[in-house]
Short mmCIF file of C-alpha atoms in Angstrom, two decimals:
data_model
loop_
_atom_site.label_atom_id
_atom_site.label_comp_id
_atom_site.label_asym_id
_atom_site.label_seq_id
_atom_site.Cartn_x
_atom_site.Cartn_y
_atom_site.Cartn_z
CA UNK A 9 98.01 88.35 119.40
CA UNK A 10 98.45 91.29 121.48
CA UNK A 11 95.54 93.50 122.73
CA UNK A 12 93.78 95.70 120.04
CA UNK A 13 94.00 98.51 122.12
CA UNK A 14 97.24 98.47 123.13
CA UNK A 15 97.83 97.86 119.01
CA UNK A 16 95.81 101.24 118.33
CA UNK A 17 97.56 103.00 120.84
CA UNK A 18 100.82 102.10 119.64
CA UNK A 19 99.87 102.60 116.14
CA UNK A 20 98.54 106.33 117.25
CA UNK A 21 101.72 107.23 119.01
CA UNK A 22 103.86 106.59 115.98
CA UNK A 23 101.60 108.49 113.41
CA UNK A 24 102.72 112.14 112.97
CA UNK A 25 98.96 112.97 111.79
CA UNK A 26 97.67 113.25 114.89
CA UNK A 27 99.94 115.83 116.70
CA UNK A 28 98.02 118.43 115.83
CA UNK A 29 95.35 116.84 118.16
CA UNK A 30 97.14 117.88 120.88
CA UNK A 31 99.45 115.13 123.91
CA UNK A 32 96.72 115.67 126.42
CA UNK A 33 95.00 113.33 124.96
CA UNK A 34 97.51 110.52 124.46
CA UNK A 35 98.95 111.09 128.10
CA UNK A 36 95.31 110.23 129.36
CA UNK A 37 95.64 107.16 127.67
CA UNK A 38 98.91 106.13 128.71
CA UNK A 39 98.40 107.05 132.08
CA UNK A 40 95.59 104.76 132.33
CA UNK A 41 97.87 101.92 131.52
CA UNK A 42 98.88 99.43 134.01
CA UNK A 43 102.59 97.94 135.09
CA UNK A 44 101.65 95.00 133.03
CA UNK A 45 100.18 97.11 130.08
CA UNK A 46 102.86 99.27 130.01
CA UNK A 47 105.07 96.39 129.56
CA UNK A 48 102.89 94.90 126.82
CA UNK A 49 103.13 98.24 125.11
CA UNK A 50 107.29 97.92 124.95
CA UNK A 51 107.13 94.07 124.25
CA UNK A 52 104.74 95.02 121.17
CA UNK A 53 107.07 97.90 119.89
CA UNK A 54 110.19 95.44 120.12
CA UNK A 55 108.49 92.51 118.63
CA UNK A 56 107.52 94.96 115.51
CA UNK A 57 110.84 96.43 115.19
CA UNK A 58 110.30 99.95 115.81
CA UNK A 59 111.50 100.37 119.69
CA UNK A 60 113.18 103.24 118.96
CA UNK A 61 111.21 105.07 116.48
CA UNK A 62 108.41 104.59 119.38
CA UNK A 63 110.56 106.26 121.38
CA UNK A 64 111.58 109.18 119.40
CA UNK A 65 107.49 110.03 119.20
CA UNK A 66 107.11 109.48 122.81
CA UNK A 67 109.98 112.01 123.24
CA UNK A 68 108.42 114.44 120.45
CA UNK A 69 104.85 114.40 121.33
CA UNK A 70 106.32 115.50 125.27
CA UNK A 71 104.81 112.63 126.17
CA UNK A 72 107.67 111.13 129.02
CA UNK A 73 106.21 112.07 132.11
CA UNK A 74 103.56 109.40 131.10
CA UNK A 75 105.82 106.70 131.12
CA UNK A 76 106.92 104.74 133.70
CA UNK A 77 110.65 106.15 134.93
CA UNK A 78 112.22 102.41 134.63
CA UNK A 79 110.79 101.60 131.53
CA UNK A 80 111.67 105.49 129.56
CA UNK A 81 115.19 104.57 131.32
CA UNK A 82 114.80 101.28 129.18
CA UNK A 83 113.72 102.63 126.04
CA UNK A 84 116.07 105.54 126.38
CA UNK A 85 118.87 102.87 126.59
CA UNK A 86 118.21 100.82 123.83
CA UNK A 87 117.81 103.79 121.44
CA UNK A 88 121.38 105.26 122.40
CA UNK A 89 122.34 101.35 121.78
CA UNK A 90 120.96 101.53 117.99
CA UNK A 91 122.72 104.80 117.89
CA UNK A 92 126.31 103.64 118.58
CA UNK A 93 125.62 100.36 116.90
CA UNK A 94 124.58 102.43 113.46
CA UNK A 95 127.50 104.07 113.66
CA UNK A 96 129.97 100.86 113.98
CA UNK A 97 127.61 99.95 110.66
CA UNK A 98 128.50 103.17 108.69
CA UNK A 99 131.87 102.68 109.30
CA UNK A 100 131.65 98.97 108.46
CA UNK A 101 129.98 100.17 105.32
CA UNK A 102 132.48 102.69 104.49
CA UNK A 103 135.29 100.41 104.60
CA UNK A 104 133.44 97.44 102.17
CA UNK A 105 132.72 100.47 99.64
CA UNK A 106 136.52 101.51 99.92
CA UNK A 107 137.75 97.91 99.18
CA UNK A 108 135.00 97.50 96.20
CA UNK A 109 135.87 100.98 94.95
CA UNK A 110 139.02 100.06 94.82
CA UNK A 111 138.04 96.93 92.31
CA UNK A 112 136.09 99.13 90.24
CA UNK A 113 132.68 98.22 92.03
CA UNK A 114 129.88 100.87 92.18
CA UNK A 115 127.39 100.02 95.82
CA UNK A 116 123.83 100.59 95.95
CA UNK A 117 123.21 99.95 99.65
CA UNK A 118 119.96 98.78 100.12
CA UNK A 119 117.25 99.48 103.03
CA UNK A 120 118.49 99.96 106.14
CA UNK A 121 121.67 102.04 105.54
CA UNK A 122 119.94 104.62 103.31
CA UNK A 123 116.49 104.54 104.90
CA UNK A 124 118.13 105.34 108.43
CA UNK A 125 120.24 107.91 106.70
CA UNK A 126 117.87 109.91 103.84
CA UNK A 127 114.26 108.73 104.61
CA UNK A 128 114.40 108.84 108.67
CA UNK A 129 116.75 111.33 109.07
CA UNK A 130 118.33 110.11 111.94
CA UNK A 131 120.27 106.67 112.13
CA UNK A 132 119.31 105.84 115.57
CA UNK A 133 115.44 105.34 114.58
CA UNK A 134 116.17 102.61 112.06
CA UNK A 135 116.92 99.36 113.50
CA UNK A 136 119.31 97.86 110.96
CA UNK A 137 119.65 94.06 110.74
CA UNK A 138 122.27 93.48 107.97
CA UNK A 139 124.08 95.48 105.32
CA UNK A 140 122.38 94.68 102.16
CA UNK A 141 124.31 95.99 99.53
CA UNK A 142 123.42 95.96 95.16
CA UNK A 143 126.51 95.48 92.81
CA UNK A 144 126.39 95.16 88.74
CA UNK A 145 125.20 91.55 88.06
CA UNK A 146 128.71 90.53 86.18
CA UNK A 147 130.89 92.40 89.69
CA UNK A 148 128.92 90.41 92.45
CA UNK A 149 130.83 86.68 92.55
CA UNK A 150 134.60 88.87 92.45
CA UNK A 151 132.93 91.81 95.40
CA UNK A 152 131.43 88.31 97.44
CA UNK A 153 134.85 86.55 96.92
CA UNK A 154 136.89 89.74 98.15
CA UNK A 155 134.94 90.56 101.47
CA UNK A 156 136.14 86.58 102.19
CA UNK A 157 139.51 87.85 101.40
CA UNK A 158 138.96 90.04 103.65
CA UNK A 159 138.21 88.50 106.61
CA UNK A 160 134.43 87.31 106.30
CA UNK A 161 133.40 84.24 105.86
CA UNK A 162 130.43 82.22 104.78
CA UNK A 163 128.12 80.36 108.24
CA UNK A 164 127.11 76.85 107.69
CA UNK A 165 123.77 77.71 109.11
CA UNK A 166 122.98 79.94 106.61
CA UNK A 167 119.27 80.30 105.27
CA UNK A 168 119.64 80.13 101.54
CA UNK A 169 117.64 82.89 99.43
CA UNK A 170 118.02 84.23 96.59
CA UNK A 171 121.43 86.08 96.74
CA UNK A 172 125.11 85.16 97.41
CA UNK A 173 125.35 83.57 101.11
CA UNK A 174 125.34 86.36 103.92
CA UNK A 175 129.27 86.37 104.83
CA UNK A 176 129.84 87.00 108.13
CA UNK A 177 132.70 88.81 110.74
CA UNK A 178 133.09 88.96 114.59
CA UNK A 179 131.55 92.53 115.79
CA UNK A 180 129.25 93.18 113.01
CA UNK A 181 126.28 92.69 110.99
CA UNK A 182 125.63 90.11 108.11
CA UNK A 183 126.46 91.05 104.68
CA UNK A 184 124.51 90.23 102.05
CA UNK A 185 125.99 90.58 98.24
CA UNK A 186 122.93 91.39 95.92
CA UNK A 187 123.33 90.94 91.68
CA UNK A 188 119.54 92.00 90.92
CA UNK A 189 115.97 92.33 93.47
CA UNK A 190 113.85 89.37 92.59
CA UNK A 191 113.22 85.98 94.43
CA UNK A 192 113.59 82.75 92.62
CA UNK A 193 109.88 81.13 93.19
CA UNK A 194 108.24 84.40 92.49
CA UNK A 195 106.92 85.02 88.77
CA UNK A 196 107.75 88.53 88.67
CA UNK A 197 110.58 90.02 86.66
CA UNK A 198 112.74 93.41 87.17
CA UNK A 199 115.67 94.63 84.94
CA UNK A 200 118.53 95.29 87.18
CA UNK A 201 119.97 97.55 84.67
CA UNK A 202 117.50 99.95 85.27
CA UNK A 203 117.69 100.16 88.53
CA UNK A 204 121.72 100.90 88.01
CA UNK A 205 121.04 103.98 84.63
CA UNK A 206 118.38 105.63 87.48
CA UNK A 207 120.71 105.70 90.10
CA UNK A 208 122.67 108.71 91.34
CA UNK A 209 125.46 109.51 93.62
CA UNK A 210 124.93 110.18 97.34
CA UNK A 211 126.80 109.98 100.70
CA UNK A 212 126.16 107.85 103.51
CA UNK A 213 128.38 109.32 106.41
CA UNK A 214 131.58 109.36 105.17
CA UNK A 215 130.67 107.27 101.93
CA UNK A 216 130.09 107.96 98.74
CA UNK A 217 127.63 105.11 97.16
CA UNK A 218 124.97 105.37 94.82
CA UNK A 219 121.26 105.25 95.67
CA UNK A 220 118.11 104.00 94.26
CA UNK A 221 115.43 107.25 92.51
CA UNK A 222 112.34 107.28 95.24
CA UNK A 223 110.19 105.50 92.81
CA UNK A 224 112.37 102.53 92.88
CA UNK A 225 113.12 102.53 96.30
CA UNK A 226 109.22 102.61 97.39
CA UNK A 227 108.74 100.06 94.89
CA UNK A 228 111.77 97.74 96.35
CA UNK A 229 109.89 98.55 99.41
CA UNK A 230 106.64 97.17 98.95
CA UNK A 231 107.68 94.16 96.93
CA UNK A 232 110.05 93.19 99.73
CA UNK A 233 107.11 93.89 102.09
CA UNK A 234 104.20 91.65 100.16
CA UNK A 235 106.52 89.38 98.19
CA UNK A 236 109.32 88.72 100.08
CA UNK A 237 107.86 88.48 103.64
CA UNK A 238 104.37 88.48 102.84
CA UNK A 239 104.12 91.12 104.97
CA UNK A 240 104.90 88.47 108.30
CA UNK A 241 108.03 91.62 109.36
CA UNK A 242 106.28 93.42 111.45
CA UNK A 243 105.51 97.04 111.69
CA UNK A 244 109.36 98.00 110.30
CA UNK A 245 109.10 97.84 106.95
CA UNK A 246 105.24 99.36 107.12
CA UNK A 247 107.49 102.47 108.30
CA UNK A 248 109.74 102.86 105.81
CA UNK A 249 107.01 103.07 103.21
CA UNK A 250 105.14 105.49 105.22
CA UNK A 251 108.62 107.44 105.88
CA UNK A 252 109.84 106.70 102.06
CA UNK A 253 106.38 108.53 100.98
CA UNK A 254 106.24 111.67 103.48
CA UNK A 255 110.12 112.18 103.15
CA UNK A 256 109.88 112.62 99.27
CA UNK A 257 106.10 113.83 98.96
CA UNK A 258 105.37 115.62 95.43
CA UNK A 259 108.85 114.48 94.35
CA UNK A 260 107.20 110.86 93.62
CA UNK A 261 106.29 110.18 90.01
CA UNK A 262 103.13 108.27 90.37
CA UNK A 263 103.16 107.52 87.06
CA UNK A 264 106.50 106.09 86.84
CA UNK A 265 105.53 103.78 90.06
CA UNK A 266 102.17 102.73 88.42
CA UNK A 267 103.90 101.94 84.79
CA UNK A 268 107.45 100.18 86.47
CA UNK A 269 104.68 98.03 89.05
CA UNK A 270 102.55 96.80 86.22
CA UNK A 271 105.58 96.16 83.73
CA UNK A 272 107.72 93.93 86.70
CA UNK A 273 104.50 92.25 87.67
CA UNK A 274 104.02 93.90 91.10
CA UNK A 275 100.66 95.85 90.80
CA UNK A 276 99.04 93.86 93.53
CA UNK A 277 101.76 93.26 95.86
CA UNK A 278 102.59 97.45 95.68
CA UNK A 279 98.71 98.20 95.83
CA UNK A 280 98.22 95.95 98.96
CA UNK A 281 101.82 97.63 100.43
CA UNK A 282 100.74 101.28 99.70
CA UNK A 283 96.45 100.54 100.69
CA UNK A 284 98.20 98.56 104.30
CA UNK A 285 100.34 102.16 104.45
CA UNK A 286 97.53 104.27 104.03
CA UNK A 287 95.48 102.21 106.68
CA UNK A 288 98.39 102.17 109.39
CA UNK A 289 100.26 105.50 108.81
CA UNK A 290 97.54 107.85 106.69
CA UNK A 291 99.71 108.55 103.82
CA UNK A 292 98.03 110.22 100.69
CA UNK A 293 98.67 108.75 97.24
CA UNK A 294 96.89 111.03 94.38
CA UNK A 295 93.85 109.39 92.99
CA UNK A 296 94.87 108.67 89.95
CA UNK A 297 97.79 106.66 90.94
CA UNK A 298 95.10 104.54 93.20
CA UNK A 299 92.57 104.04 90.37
CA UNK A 300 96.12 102.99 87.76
CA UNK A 301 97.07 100.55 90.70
CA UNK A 302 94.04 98.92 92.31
CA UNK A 303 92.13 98.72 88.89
CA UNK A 304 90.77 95.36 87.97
CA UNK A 305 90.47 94.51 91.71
CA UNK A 306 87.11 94.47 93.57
CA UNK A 307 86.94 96.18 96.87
CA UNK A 308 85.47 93.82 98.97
CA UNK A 309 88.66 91.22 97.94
CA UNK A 310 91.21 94.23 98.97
CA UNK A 311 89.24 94.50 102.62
CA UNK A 312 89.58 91.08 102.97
CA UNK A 313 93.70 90.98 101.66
CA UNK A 314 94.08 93.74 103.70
CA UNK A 315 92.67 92.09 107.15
CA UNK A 316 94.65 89.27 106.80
CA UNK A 317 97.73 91.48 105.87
CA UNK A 318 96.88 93.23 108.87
CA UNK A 319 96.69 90.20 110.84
CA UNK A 320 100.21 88.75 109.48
CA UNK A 321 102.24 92.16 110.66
CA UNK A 322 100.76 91.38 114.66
CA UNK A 323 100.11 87.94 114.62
CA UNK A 324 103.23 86.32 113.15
CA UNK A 325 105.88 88.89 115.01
CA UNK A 326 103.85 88.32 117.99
CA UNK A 327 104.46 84.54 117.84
CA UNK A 328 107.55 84.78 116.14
CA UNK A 329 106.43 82.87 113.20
CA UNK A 330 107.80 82.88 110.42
CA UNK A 331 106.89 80.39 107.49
CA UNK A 332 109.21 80.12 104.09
CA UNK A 333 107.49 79.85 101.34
CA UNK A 334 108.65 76.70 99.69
CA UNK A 335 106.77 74.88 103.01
CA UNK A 336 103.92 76.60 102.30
CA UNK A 337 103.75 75.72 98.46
CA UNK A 338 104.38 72.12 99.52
CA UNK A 339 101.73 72.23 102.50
CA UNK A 340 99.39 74.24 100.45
CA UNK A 341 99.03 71.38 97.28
CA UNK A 342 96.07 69.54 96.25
CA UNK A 343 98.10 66.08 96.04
CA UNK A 344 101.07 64.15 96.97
CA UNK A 345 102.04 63.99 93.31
CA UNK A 346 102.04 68.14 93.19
CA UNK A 347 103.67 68.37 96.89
CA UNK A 348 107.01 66.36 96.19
CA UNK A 349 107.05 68.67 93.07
CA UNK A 350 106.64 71.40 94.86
CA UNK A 351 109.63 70.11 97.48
CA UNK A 352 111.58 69.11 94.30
CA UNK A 353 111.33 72.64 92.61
CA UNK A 354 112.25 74.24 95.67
CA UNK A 355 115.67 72.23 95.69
CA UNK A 356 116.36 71.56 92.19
CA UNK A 357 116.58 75.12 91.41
CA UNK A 358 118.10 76.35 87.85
CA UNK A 359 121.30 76.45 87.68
CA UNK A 360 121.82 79.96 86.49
CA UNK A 361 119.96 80.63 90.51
CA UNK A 362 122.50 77.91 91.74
CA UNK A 363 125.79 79.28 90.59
CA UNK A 364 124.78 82.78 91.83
CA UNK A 365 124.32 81.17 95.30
CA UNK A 366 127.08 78.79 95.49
CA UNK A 367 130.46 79.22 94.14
CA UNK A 368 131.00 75.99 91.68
CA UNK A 369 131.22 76.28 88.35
CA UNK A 370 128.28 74.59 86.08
CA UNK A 371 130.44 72.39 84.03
CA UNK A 372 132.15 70.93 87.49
CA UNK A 373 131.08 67.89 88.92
CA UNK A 374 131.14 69.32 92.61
CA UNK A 375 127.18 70.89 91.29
CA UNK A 376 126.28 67.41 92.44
CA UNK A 377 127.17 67.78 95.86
CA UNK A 378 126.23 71.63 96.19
CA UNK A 379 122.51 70.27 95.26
CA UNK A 380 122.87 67.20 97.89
CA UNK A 381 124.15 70.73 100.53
CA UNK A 382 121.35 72.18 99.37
CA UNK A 383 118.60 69.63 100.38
CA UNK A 384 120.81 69.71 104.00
CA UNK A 385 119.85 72.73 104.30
CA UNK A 386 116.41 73.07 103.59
CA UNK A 387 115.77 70.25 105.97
CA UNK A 388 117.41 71.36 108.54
CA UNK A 389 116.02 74.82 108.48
CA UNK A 390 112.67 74.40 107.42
CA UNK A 391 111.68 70.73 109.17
CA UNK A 392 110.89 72.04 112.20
CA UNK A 393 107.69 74.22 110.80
CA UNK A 394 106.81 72.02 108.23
CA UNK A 395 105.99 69.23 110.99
CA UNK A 396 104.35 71.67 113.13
CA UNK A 397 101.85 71.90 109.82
CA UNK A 398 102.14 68.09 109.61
CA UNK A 399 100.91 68.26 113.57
CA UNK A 400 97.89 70.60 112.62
CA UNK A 401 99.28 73.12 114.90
CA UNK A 402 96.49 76.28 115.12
CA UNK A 403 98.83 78.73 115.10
CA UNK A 404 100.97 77.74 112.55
CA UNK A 405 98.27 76.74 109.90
CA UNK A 406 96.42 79.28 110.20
CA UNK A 407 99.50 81.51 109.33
CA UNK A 408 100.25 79.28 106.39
CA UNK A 409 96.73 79.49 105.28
CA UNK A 410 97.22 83.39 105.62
CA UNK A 411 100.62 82.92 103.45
CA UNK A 412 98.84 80.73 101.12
CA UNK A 413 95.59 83.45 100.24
CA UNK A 414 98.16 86.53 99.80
CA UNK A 415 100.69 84.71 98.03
CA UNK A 416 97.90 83.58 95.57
CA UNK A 417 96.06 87.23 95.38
CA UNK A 418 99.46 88.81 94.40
CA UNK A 419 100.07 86.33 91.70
CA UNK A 420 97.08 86.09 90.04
CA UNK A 421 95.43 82.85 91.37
CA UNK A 422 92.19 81.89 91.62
CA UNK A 423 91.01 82.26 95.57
CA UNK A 424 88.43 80.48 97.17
CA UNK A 425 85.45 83.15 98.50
CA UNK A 426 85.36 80.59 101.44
CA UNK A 427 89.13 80.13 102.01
CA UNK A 428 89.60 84.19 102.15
CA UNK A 429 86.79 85.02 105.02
#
């Protein structure tokens, strides 16, 4: 894990609160820094995703003549890179929406695209990994089936989640077809519908799309962040809450967060998001939206949740772990009996979840051998950590043991007082 105080420097760089405290401080700081801290400090920023959001506050707070010249050459670089690669992405995305349009296909794009856009303001500070992209639930096979017709295609070392296969094309990012935002091993539920009667037209460059209301957005957000990665992503998506809830301020309807979070089964997973948010970046919720949230939780459980939150974002990006969590439901079980069905469950998946993420029809014999590609592929991509476990590896278990107490915590599970300290 990297040094604490290079962690709290980097963390007080990117928070806007503290400008007002003036850059003679910070440039003390960073002056102080040796070669080899210096370098630390960049390493950290790239391993959390946010190189060139780090930048852009370096370059604000007139903080460059602190900086090394090599390394601001460096940094300067690879945020002119995210530029003109953001830009190849817009156009990407402007020429999917054109061919889905064209079927009849409204596009939600999800994350990256609109955060860089709306929320950051500026597309080069948003490092965008794929184009995520939300069609109507009945429209997603025929929009996944025409981007193949279209020149992408599907990888055979694809990690297998719970949407269509990413399809893939020389000279661009991964595109991932979404019907609905939920993961198949999670007991929460959310009404795609909704999502689709709340949302209203926007542009995104030269595209016209639709995009989410801020509520939904913050709360796609934060269960991406504590459900979805279990908050093992870095600093990135820690930002785009922070971002999501200073860009749109008194716009937010607390209420309507508190009511949809409870209703989808979220409340602890958006609570732990918005408390880690608070803790990193200093946002300001009203009270009454933490008290509707966090009720029915004891504080001394949400310090502890929170440190080992804390503790995925830097120690799992730092060793570049990253754990699914069908190993961990397997390594976590009390018995051999409850392992293999955990390992069956996360194979044998229903068959509603295994038509959406395969094309074969359910009444076709060929679901047989889409189940047998299935197990393929879990073993192939998930062996390697799951014997690391089997090896006792430190790092590794401890991470799954992390997994294991916030995975519980959000969904309602009993935790061990001894396990969580």
């Amino acid at each position: 894990m990297h040094n604490e105080k290079l962690i709290q420097l980097l963390l007080d760089i990117l928070n806007f609160r503290t400008e007002q405290t003036g850059a003679a401080i910070e440039i003390t700081r960073l002056t102080d820094l040796s070669s080899k801290e210096w370098s630390s400090l960049l390493t950290l920023a790239k391993g959390q995703g946010i190189s060139p959001l780090f930048f852009h506050r370096l370059k604000k707070r007139g903080l460059q003549s602190a900086v090394p010249p090599e390394l601001w050459k460096k940094l300067n670089q690879g945020y002119l890179y995210n530029v003109a690669r953001n830009l190849r992405l817009y156009a990407e995305l402007d020429q999917i929406v054109q061919w889905l349009n064209a079927e009849q296909i409204p596009v939600i794009p999800l994350k990256g695209m609109y955060l860089a856009q709306v929320v950051y303001q500026n597309i080069g500070l948003r490092l965008i990994g794929d184009l995520d992209l939300l069609v109507p639930q009945d429209k997603a096979q025929h929009s996944w089936e025409l981007l193949q017709q279209r020149g992408y295609h599907v990888s055979t070392n694809t990690t297998l989640c719970s949407h269509l296969q990413p399809l893939y094309k020389e000279s661009t990012a991964p595109v991932e077809i979404h019907d609905g935002l939920y993961e198949f091993d999670v007991d929460f539920t959310m009404d795609a519908q909704e999502i689709w009667q709340r949302a209203h037209p926007i542009q995104l460059g030269k595209t016209k799309v639709f995009g989410m209301t801020p509520e939904d957005l913050l709360l796609h957000l934060s269960e991406h962040l504590s459900y979805k990665h279990y908050f093992s992503f870095g600093l990135r998506p820690i930002y785009d809450i922070i971002l999501t809830i200073e860009h749109f301020g008194n716009h937010l309807d607390w209420n309507q967060i508190c009511e949809r979070a409870e209703r989808w089964g979220w409340s602890k997973g958006v609570y732990l998001s918005l408390r880690l948010a608070q803790e990193i970046g200093n946002t300001h919720l009203s009270e009454a939206a933490w008290k509707q949230l966090g009720r029915n939780n004891d504080e001394e459980t949400i310090q502890t949740m929170l440190k080992i939150a804390r503790n995925q974002i830097f120690a799992n990006s730092s060793a570049n772990i990253s754990l699914p969590r069908k190993v961990v439901n397997v390594w976590q079980a009390g018995s051999l009996i409850e392992a293999a069905k955990n390992f069956y469950h996360g194979i044998i998946l229903p068959e509603e979840i295994m038509t959406t993420m395969y094309p074969f029809d359910s009444t076709s014999p060929k679901r047989y051998w889409y189940y047998l590609k299935r197990l393929i592929h879990v073993l192939r991509n998930h062996a390697p950590t799951a014997w690391q476990l089997l090896r006792g590896n430190p790092i590794v278990t401890t991470a799954a043991q992390r997994e294991s107490l916030l995975l519980n915590w959000m969904n309602g599970k009993p935790i061990s007082s001894s396990k969580a300290r």
